[in-house]
Coordinates of C-alpha atoms in Angstrom, one line a residue:
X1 CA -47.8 -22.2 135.1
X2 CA -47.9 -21.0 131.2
X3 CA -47.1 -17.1 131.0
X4 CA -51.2 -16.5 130.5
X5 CA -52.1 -18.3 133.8
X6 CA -49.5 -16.3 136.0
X7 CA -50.8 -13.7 135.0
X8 CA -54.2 -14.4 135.1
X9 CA -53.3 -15.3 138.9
X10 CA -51.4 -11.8 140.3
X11 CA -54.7 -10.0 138.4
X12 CA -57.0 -11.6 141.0
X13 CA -54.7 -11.6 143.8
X14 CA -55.0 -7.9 144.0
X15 CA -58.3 -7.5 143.2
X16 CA -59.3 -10.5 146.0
X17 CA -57.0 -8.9 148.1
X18 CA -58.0 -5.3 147.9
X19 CA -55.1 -3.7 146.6
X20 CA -57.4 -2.9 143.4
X21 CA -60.6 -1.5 144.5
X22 CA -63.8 -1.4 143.0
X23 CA -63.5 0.5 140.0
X24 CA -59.6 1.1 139.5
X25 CA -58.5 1.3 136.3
X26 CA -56.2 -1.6 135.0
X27 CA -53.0 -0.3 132.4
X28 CA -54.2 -0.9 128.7
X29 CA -53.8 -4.0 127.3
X30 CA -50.8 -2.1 125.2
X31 CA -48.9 -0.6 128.2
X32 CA -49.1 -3.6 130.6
X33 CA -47.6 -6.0 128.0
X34 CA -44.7 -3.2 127.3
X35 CA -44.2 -3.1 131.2
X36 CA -44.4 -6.9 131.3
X37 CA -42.7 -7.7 128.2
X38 CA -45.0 -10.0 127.3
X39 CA -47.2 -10.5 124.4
X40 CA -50.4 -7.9 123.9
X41 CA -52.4 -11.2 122.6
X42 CA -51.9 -12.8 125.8
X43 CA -52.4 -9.8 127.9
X44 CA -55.6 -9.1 125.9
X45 CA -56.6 -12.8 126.7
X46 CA -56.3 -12.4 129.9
X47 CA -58.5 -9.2 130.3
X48 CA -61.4 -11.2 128.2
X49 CA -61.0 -13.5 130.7
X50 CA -61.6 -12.4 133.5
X51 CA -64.2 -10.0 132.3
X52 CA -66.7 -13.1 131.5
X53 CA -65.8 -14.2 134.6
X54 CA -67.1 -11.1 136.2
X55 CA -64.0 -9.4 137.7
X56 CA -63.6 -6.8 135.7
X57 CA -65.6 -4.9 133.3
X58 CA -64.8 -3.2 129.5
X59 CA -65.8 0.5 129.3
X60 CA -66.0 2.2 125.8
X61 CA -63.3 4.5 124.9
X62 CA -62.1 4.4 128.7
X63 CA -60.7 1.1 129.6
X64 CA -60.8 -1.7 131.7
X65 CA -61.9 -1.6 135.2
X66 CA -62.4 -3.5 138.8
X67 CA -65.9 -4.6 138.5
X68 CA -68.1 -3.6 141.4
X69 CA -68.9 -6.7 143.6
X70 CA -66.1 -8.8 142.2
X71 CA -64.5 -8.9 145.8
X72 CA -66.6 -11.1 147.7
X73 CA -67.1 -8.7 151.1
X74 CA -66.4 -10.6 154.8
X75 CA -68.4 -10.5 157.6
X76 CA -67.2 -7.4 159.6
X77 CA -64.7 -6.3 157.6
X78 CA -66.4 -3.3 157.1
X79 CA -66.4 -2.3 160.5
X80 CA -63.6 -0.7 163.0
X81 CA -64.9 -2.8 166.2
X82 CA -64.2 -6.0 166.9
X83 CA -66.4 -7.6 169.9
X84 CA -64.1 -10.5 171.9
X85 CA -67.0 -13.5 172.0
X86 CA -65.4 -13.8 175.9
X87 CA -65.1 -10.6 177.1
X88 CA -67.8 -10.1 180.2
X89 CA -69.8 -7.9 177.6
X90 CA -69.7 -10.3 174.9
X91 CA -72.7 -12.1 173.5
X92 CA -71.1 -15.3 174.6
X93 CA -69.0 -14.5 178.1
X94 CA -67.4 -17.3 179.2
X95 CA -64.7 -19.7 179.0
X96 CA -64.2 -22.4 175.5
X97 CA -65.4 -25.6 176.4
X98 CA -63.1 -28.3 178.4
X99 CA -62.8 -30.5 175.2
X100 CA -60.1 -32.5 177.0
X101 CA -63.2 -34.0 179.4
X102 CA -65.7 -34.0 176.0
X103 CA -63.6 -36.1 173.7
X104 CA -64.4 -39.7 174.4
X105 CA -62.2 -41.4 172.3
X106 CA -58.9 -40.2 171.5
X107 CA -55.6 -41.4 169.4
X108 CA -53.3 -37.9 170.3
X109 CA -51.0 -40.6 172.6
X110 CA -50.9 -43.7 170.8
X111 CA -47.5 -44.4 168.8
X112 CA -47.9 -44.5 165.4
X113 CA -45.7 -44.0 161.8
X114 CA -45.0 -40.4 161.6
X115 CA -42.0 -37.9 159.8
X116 CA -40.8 -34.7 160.4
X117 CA -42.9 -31.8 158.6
X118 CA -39.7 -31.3 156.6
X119 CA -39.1 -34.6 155.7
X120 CA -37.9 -33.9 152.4
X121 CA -34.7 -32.1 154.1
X122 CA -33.4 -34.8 155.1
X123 CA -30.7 -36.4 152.7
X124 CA -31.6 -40.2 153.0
X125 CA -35.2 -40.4 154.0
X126 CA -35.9 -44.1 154.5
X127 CA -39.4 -43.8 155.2
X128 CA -43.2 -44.7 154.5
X129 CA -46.1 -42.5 153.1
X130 CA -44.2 -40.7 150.2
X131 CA -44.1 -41.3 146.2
X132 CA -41.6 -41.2 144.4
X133 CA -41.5 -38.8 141.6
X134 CA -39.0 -39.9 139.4
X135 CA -41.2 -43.3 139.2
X136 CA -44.8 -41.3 138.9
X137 CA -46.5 -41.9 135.8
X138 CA -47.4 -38.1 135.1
X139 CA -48.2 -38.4 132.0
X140 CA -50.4 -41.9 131.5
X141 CA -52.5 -40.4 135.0
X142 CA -52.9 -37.3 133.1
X143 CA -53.7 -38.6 130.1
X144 CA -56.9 -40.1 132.4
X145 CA -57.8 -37.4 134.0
X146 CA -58.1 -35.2 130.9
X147 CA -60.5 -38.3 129.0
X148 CA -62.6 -38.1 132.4
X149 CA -63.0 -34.3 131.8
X150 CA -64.4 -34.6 128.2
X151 CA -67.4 -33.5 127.8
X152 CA -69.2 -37.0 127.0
X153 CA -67.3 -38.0 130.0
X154 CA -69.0 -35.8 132.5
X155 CA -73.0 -37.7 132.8
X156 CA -70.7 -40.7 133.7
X157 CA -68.9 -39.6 137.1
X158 CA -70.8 -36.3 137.9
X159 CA -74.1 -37.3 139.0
X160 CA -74.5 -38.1 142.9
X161 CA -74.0 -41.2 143.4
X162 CA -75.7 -42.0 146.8
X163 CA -74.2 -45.4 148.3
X164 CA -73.2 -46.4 144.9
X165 CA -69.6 -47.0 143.4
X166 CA -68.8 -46.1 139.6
X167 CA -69.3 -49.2 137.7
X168 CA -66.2 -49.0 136.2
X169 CA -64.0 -48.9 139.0
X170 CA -65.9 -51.8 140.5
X171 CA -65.7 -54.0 137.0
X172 CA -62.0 -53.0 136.5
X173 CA -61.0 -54.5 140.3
X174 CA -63.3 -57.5 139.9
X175 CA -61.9 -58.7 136.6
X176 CA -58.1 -57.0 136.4
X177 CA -56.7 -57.0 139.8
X178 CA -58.4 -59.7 142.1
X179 CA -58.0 -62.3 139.6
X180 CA -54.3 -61.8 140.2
X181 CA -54.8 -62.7 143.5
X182 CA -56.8 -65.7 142.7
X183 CA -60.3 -63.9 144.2
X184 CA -63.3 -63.6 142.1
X185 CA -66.5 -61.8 143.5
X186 CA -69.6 -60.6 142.0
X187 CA -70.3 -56.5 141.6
X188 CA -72.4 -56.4 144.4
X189 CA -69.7 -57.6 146.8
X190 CA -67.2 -54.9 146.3
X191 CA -66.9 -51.9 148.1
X192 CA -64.7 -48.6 147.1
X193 CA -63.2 -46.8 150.0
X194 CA -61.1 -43.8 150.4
X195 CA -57.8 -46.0 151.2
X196 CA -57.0 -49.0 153.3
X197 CA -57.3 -46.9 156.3
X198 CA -61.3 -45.8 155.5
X199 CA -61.9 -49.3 154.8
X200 CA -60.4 -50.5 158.6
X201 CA -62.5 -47.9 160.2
X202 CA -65.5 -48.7 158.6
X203 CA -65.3 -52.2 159.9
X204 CA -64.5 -51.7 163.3
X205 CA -67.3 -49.2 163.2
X206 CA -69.7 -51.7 161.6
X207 CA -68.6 -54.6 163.3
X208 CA -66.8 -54.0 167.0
X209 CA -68.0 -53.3 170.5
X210 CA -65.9 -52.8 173.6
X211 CA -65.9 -56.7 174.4
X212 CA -65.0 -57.6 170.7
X213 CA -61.8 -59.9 170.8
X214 CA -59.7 -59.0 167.8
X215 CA -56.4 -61.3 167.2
X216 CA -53.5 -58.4 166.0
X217 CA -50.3 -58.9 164.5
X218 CA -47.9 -58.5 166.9
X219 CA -45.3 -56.8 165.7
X220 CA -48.3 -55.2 163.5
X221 CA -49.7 -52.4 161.1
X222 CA -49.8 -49.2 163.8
X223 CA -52.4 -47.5 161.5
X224 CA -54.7 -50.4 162.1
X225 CA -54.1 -51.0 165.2
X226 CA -55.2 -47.4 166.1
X227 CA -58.3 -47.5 164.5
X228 CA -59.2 -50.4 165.8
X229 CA -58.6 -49.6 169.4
X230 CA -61.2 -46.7 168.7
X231 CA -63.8 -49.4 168.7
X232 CA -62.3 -52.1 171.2
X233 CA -60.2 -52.7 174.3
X234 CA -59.5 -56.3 173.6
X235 CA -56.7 -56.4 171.0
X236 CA -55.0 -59.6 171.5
X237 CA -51.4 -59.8 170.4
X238 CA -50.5 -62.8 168.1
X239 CA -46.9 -63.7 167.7
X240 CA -45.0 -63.5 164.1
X241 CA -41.8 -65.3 163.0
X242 CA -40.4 -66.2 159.8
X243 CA -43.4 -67.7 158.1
X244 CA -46.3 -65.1 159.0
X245 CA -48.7 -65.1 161.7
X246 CA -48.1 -68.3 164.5
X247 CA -51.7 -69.4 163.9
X248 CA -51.1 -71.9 166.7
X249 CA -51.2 -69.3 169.3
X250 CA -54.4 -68.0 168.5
X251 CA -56.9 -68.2 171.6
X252 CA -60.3 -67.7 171.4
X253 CA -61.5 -64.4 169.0
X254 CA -64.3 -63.3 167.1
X255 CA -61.6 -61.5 165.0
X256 CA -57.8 -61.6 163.8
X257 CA -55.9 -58.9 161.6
X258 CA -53.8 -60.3 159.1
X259 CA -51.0 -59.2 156.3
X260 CA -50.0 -62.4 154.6
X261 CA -48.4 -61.4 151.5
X262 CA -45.8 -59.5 153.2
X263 CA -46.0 -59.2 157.2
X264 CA -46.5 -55.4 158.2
X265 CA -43.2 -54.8 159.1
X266 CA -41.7 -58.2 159.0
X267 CA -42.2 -58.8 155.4
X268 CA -43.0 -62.7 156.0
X269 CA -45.0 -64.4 153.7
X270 CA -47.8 -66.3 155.3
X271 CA -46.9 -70.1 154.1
X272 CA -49.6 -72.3 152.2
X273 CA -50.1 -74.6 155.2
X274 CA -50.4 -71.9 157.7
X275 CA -53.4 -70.4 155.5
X276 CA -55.1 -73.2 155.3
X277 CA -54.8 -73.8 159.4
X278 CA -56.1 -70.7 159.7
X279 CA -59.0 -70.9 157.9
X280 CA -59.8 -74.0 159.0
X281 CA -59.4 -72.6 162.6
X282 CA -61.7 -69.8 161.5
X283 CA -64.2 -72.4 161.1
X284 CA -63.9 -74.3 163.9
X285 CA -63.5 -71.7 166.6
X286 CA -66.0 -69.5 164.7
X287 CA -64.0 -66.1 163.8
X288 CA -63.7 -63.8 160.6
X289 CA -60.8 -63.2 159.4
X290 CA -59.8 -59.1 157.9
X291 CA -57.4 -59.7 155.0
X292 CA -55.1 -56.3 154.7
X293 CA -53.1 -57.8 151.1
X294 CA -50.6 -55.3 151.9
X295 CA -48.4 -54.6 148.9
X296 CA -48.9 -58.0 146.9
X297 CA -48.0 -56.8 144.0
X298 CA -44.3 -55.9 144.9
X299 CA -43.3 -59.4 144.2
X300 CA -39.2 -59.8 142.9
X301 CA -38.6 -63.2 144.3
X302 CA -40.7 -66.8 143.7
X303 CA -44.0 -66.8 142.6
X304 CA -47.2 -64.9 143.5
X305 CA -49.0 -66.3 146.9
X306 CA -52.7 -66.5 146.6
X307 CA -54.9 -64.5 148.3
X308 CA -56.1 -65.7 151.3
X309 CA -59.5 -64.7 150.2
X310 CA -58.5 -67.2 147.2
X311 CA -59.0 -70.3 149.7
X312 CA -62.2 -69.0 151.0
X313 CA -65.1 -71.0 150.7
X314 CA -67.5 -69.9 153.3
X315 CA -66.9 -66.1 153.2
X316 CA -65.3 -65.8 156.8
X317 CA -62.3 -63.8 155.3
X318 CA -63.2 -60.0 154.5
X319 CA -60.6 -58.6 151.7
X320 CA -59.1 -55.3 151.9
X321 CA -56.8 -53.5 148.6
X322 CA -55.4 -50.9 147.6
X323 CA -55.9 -49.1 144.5
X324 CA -53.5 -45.8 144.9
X325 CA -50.3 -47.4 147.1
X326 CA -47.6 -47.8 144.3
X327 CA -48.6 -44.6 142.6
X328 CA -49.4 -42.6 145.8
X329 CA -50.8 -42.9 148.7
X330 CA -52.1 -39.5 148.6
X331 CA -54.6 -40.3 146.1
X332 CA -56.4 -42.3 148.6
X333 CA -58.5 -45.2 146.9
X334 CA -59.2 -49.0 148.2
X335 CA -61.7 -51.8 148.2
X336 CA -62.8 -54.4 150.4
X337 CA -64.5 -57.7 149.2
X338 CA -66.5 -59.4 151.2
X339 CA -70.2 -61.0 151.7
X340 CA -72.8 -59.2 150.1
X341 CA -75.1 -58.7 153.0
X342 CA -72.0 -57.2 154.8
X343 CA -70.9 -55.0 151.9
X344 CA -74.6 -53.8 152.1
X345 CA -74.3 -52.6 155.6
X346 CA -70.9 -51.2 155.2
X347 CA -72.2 -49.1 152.0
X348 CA -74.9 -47.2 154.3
X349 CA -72.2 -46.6 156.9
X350 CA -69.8 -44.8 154.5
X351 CA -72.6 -43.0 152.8
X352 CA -73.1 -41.2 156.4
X353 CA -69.7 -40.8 156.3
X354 CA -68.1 -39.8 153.4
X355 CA -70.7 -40.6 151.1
X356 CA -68.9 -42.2 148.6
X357 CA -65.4 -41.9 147.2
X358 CA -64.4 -39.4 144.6
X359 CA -66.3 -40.3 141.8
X360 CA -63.8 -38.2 138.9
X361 CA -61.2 -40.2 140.7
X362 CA -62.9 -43.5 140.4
X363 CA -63.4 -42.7 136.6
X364 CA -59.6 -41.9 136.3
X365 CA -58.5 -44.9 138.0
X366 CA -60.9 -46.9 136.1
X367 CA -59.5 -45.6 132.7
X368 CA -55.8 -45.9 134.4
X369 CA -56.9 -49.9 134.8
X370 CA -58.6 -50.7 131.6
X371 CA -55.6 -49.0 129.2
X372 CA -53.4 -51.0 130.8
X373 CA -51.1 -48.3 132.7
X374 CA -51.8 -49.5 136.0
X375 CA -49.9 -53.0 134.8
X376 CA -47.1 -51.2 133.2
X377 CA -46.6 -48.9 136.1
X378 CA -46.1 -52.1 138.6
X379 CA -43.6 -53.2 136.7
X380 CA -41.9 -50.5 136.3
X381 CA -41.8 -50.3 140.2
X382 CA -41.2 -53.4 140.9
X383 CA -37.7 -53.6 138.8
X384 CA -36.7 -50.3 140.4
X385 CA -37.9 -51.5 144.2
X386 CA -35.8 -54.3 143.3
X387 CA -32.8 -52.9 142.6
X388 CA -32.9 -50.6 145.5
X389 CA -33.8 -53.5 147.5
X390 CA -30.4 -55.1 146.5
X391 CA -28.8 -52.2 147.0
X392 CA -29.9 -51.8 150.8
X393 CA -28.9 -55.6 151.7
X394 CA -25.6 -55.7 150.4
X395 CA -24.7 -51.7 152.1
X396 CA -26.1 -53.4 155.4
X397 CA -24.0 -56.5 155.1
X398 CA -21.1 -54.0 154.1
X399 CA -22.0 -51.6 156.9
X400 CA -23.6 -52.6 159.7
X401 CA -22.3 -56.6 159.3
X402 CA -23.8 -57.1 163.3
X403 CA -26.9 -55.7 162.1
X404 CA -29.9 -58.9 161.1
X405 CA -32.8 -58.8 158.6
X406 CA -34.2 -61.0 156.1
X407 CA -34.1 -60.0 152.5
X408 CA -37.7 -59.3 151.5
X409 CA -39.3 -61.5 148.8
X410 CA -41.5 -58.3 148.2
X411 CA -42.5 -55.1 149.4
X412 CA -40.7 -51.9 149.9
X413 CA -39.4 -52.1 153.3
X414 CA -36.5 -53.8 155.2
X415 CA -37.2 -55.1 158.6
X416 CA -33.3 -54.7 160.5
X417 CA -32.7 -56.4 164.2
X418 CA -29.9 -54.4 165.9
X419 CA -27.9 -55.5 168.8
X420 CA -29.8 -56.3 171.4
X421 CA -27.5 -52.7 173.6
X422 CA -29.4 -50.8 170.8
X423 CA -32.9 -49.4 170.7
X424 CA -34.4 -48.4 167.5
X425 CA -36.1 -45.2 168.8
X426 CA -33.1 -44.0 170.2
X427 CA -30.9 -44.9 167.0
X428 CA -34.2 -42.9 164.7
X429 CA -33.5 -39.5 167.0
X430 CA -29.8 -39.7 166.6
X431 CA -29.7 -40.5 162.9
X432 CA -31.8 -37.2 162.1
X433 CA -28.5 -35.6 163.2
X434 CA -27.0 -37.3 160.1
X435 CA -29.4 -36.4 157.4
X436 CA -31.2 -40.1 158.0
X437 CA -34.6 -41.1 158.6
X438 CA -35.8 -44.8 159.4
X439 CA -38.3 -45.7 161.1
X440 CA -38.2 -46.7 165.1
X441 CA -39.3 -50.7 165.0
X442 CA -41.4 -50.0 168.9
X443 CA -44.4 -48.0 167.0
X444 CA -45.4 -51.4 165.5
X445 CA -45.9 -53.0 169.1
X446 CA -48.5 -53.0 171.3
X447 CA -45.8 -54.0 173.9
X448 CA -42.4 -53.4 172.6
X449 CA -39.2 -54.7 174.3
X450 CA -37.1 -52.3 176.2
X451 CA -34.7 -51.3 174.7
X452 CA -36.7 -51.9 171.4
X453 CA -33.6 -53.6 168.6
X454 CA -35.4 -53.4 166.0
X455 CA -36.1 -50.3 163.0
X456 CA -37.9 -50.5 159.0
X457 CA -35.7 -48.9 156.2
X458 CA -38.5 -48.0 153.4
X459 CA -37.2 -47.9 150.1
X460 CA -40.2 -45.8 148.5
X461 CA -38.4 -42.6 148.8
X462 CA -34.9 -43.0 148.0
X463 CA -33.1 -43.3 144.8
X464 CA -30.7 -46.0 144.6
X465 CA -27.8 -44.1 144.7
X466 CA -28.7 -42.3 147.7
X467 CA -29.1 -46.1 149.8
X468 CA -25.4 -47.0 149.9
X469 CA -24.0 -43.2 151.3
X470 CA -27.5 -43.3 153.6
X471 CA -26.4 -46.8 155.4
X472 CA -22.9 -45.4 155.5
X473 CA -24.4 -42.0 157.6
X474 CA -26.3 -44.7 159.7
X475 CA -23.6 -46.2 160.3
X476 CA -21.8 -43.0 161.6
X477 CA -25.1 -42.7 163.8
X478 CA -24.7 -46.0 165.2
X479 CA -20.8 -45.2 166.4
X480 CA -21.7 -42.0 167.8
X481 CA -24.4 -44.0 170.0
X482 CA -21.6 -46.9 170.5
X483 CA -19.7 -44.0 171.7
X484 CA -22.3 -42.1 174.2
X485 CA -22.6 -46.4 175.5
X486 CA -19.6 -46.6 176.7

C-alpha cells in the first residue's frame, strides 16, 4: 500500500485494538513524521482523515486525540467473568447438539478435486482452480472496476436488484459470447449465477428428486457429480472414449450431464454425429439434456465445435458458461440458458438463495465484455496454454515414453494413462515428495478401477519453463514407486 494508507492502517490497529485508549494523545503531526521519516503533509493527511472519520478528534492548542467511542465495545469484554454456556450452572447446561445424526445430506466423504493449503509451495503445481498471475489482466480489470465506481456509475449496479440480472451483463453474453458458440437467446432466457457450480445446484435443486435418473459422464466432472448426488441417488454412469460421450449406451433417463467441447477430464470433443444422435435421442426417449461448455474457448487445434445448444430446436438442452474461468475462478460468475418458463423458476430459487449475483461485479464484467478485453485476454491465453501444452506432450514423450494421453485440441489439462502396475492416487502422494502436484485420475469416477492408471496434469498454474523440470521430478517419482514394486 502507498506510504499514506500504511499508515493510515497501524493508526487504527491500535486504536481498534486498545493499545490507544480513549483519549490518548497521538505525537504531533511534526514529531511523528521526524520519528517516521516521512513527510508532515502526509502525516497531516492522515490525522484529517481519520478525524472525519470519527477516530480521533482535533483539540485547540492541545493536539490530537483518541476519540471517545471510536472503539466499537464487545459484548462482555468489560467484565472479569466468563459463564461456560455448559457448565451445570449455565443458562444452557447441556451437551452441543449431535450434528452428525442432524445433517441429512452430506459431501464430507465423497472424492473430489482438492490441493494442499500450501499449494503454492510446491515447485511444479500441475493443478486446477488457480490463475495465473503472470497472464491476469490487472490493469484492463481495474480499469473496469474503477468506471463501475464513478459516481454516474453507481444508480446503475447499486440498487437491489431482486431476482433481476444487470442488463448489461445479460446483453453482453447474449450478443458477444453465445454467438461464438452458435446459441442465440432472448434476455429473458438467461440467467447469471455465481459460477458453474451455483448454476448445477440450482438445477438439481429445481429439477431432481430421489428417483430422478441422471446419465453422468463417466469418467466425469467430480464437482458436479457431488452436487448432484445431493439431490439424487440414481446417477447413471455413461461410458466416454475418444469421441465424447457413447450416446449408444444411454438407457433410459430423464437427465444426462454432458461436457462436449472438451470431455471433463478426457478432453474429447463430442463429434458432430454424436450430437446430433443425442439430441435426437433426447427426443425420442424424452430427456433434457445439461450442457456444462466447459472451457470452449481454449481452442489451439481445428475449428470451433458448436454448441450443443446451437442444434437445439425444441429447448431440451439447458446451457451452462462461464464468465470468470480464464481470468479466475475466484471471481465466481456464470450463466445458464435455457427455456424461459424454466429460467423463471430458477430466478425465484436463487433469489432465496443468494439473491442475485454481485451486481458491481456484473457491471465490471459487463464493461470488461463490451471494451473488448475479455476477447483480447482469450487470446492471449490461449497462445500461452498452447505453448505450455506443447511443452507437456513432448517432456511426457521424452520422460515418461510408457506413459499414454491424447494431445488436447483445447483446454488446459492433459489426461495421462499410466501402466496399468500404476495407480494415479498412489503416484499424486509420492510426487508431493518431489515438489509435484497432479491430480489422482480415481476422483473423476464414480467407480474407479483398482489400481486407478490414470492422473490430469493442469497447465493453468505453471509457467512453461517450469513443465519440462516438473515431468522430469515425476519421473523421479515414478522410479521411486517402480522401485518400492519390486
Amino acid at each position: 500500500m502507498p506510504l499514506q494508507s500504511r499508515l493510515r492502517l497501524r493508526v487504527v490497529q491500535v486504536i481498534l485494538d486498545g493499545s490507544l485508549a480513549e483519549g490518548a494523545a497521538l505525537p504531533s503531526s511534526r514529531d511523528l513524521a521526524l520519528a517516521l521519516r516521512l513527510s508532515r503533509n502526509t502525516v497531516t493527511a492522515v490525522y484529517q482523515q481519520l478525524v472525519d472519520e470519527g477516530y480521533l478528534e482535533s483539540r485547540p492548542r492541545s493536539g490530537v486525540f483518541v476519540k471517545a467511542g471510536a472503539r466499537p465495545v464487545s459484548i462482555g469484554a468489560t467484565t472479569d467473568r466468563i459463564v461456560d454456556p455448559f457448565s451445570a450452572s449455565g443458562a444452557s447446561a447441556g451437551p452441543p447438539p449431535a450434528w452428525s445424526q442432524r445433517v441429512l445430506r452430506s459431501l464430507r466423504d465423497m472424492p473430489t478435486l482438492s490441493k494442499p493449503a500450501q499449494w503454492r509451495d510446491f515447485a511444479y503445481p500441475f493443478v486446477y482452480g488457480t490463475h495465473d498471475a503472470q497472464l491476469f489482466p490487472t490493469e484492463d480489470f481495474r480499469e473496469c472496476c474503477v468506471r463501475s465506481l464513478a459516481r454516474s456509475q453507481l444508480p446503475n449496479w447499486t440498487p437491489d436488484f431482486e431476482t433481476d440480472d444487470m442488463p448489461d451483463l445479460v446483453e453482453q453474453i447474449r450478443t458477444r459470447l453465445l454467438p461464438k458458440r452458435g446459441v442465440f437467446a432472448r434476455p429473458e432466457e438467461i440467467l447469471v449465477t455465481v459460477g458453474a457450480q451455483h448454476a448445477f445446484y440450482l438445477i438439481a435443486e429445481a429439477l431432481f428428486d430421489q428417483r430422478t435418473r441422471v446419465g453422468f459422464e463417466e469418467p466425469g466432472y467430480p464437482h458436479a457429480r457431488n452436487t448432484f448426488s445431493l439431490r439424487t441417488s440414481q446417477l447413471i454412469g455413461i461410458p466416454v472414449d475418444e469421441q465424447g460421450l457413447v450416446v449408444d449406451a444411454l438407457p433410459d433417463l430423464d437427465y444426462v450431464f454432458v461436457t462436449p467441447s472438451h470431455q471433463s477430464p478426457t478432453t474429447a470433443t463430442l463429434s458432430l454425429e454424436r450430437r446430433q444422435w443425442l439430441l435426437r435421442k433426447a427426443a425420442l426417449q424424452d430427456f433434457v439434456v445439461i450442457e456444462d461448455d466447459y472451457e470452449a474457448e481454449n481452442l489451439y487445434v481445428g475449428d470451433p465445435t458448436p454448441a450443443l445448444k446451437s442444434l437445439d430446436k425444441t429447448g431440451r438442452v439447458i446451457y451452462i458458461g462461464s464468465l470468470s474461468k480464464s481470468l479466475s475462478p475466484a471471481l465466481r460468475l456464470g450463466y445458464i440458458v435455457a427455456q424461459k418458463e424454466l429460467v423463471s423458476e430458477l430466478r425465484v430459487l436463487r433469489h432465496a438463495m443468494v439473491r442475485h449475483p454481485s451486481a458491481f461485479l456484473q457491471h465490471a464484467y459487463a464493461l470488461f465484455l463490451s471494451l473488448g478485453h475479455h476477447d483480447s485476454h482469450a487470446r492471449r491465453v490461449n497462445h500461452v496454454l498452447q505453448q505450455r501444452m506443447d511443452a507437456a506432450a513432448k517432456a511426457l514423450a521424452a520422460h515418461l515414453p510408457e506413459f499414454v494421453c491424447t494431445p488436447a485440441q483445447g483446454g488446459a489439462s492433459i489426461w495421462v494413462k499410466t501402466p496399468d502396475w500404476l495407480d494415479g492416487g498412489a503416484l499424486s502422494l509420492r510426487a508431493r515428495d518431489y515438489g509435484v502436484l497432479i491430480e489422482p485420475g480415481d476422483v473423476f469416477f464414480a467407480q474407479p478401477p483398482r489400481p486407478c492408471p490414470y492422473f490430469r496434469l493442469r497447465l493453468s498454474s505453471i509457467d512453461v519453463g517450469q513443465i519440462e523440470p516438473g515431468i522430469l521430478a515425476l519421473q523421479a517419482a515414478v522410479r521411486s514407486l517402480g522401485r518400492d514394486r519390486h
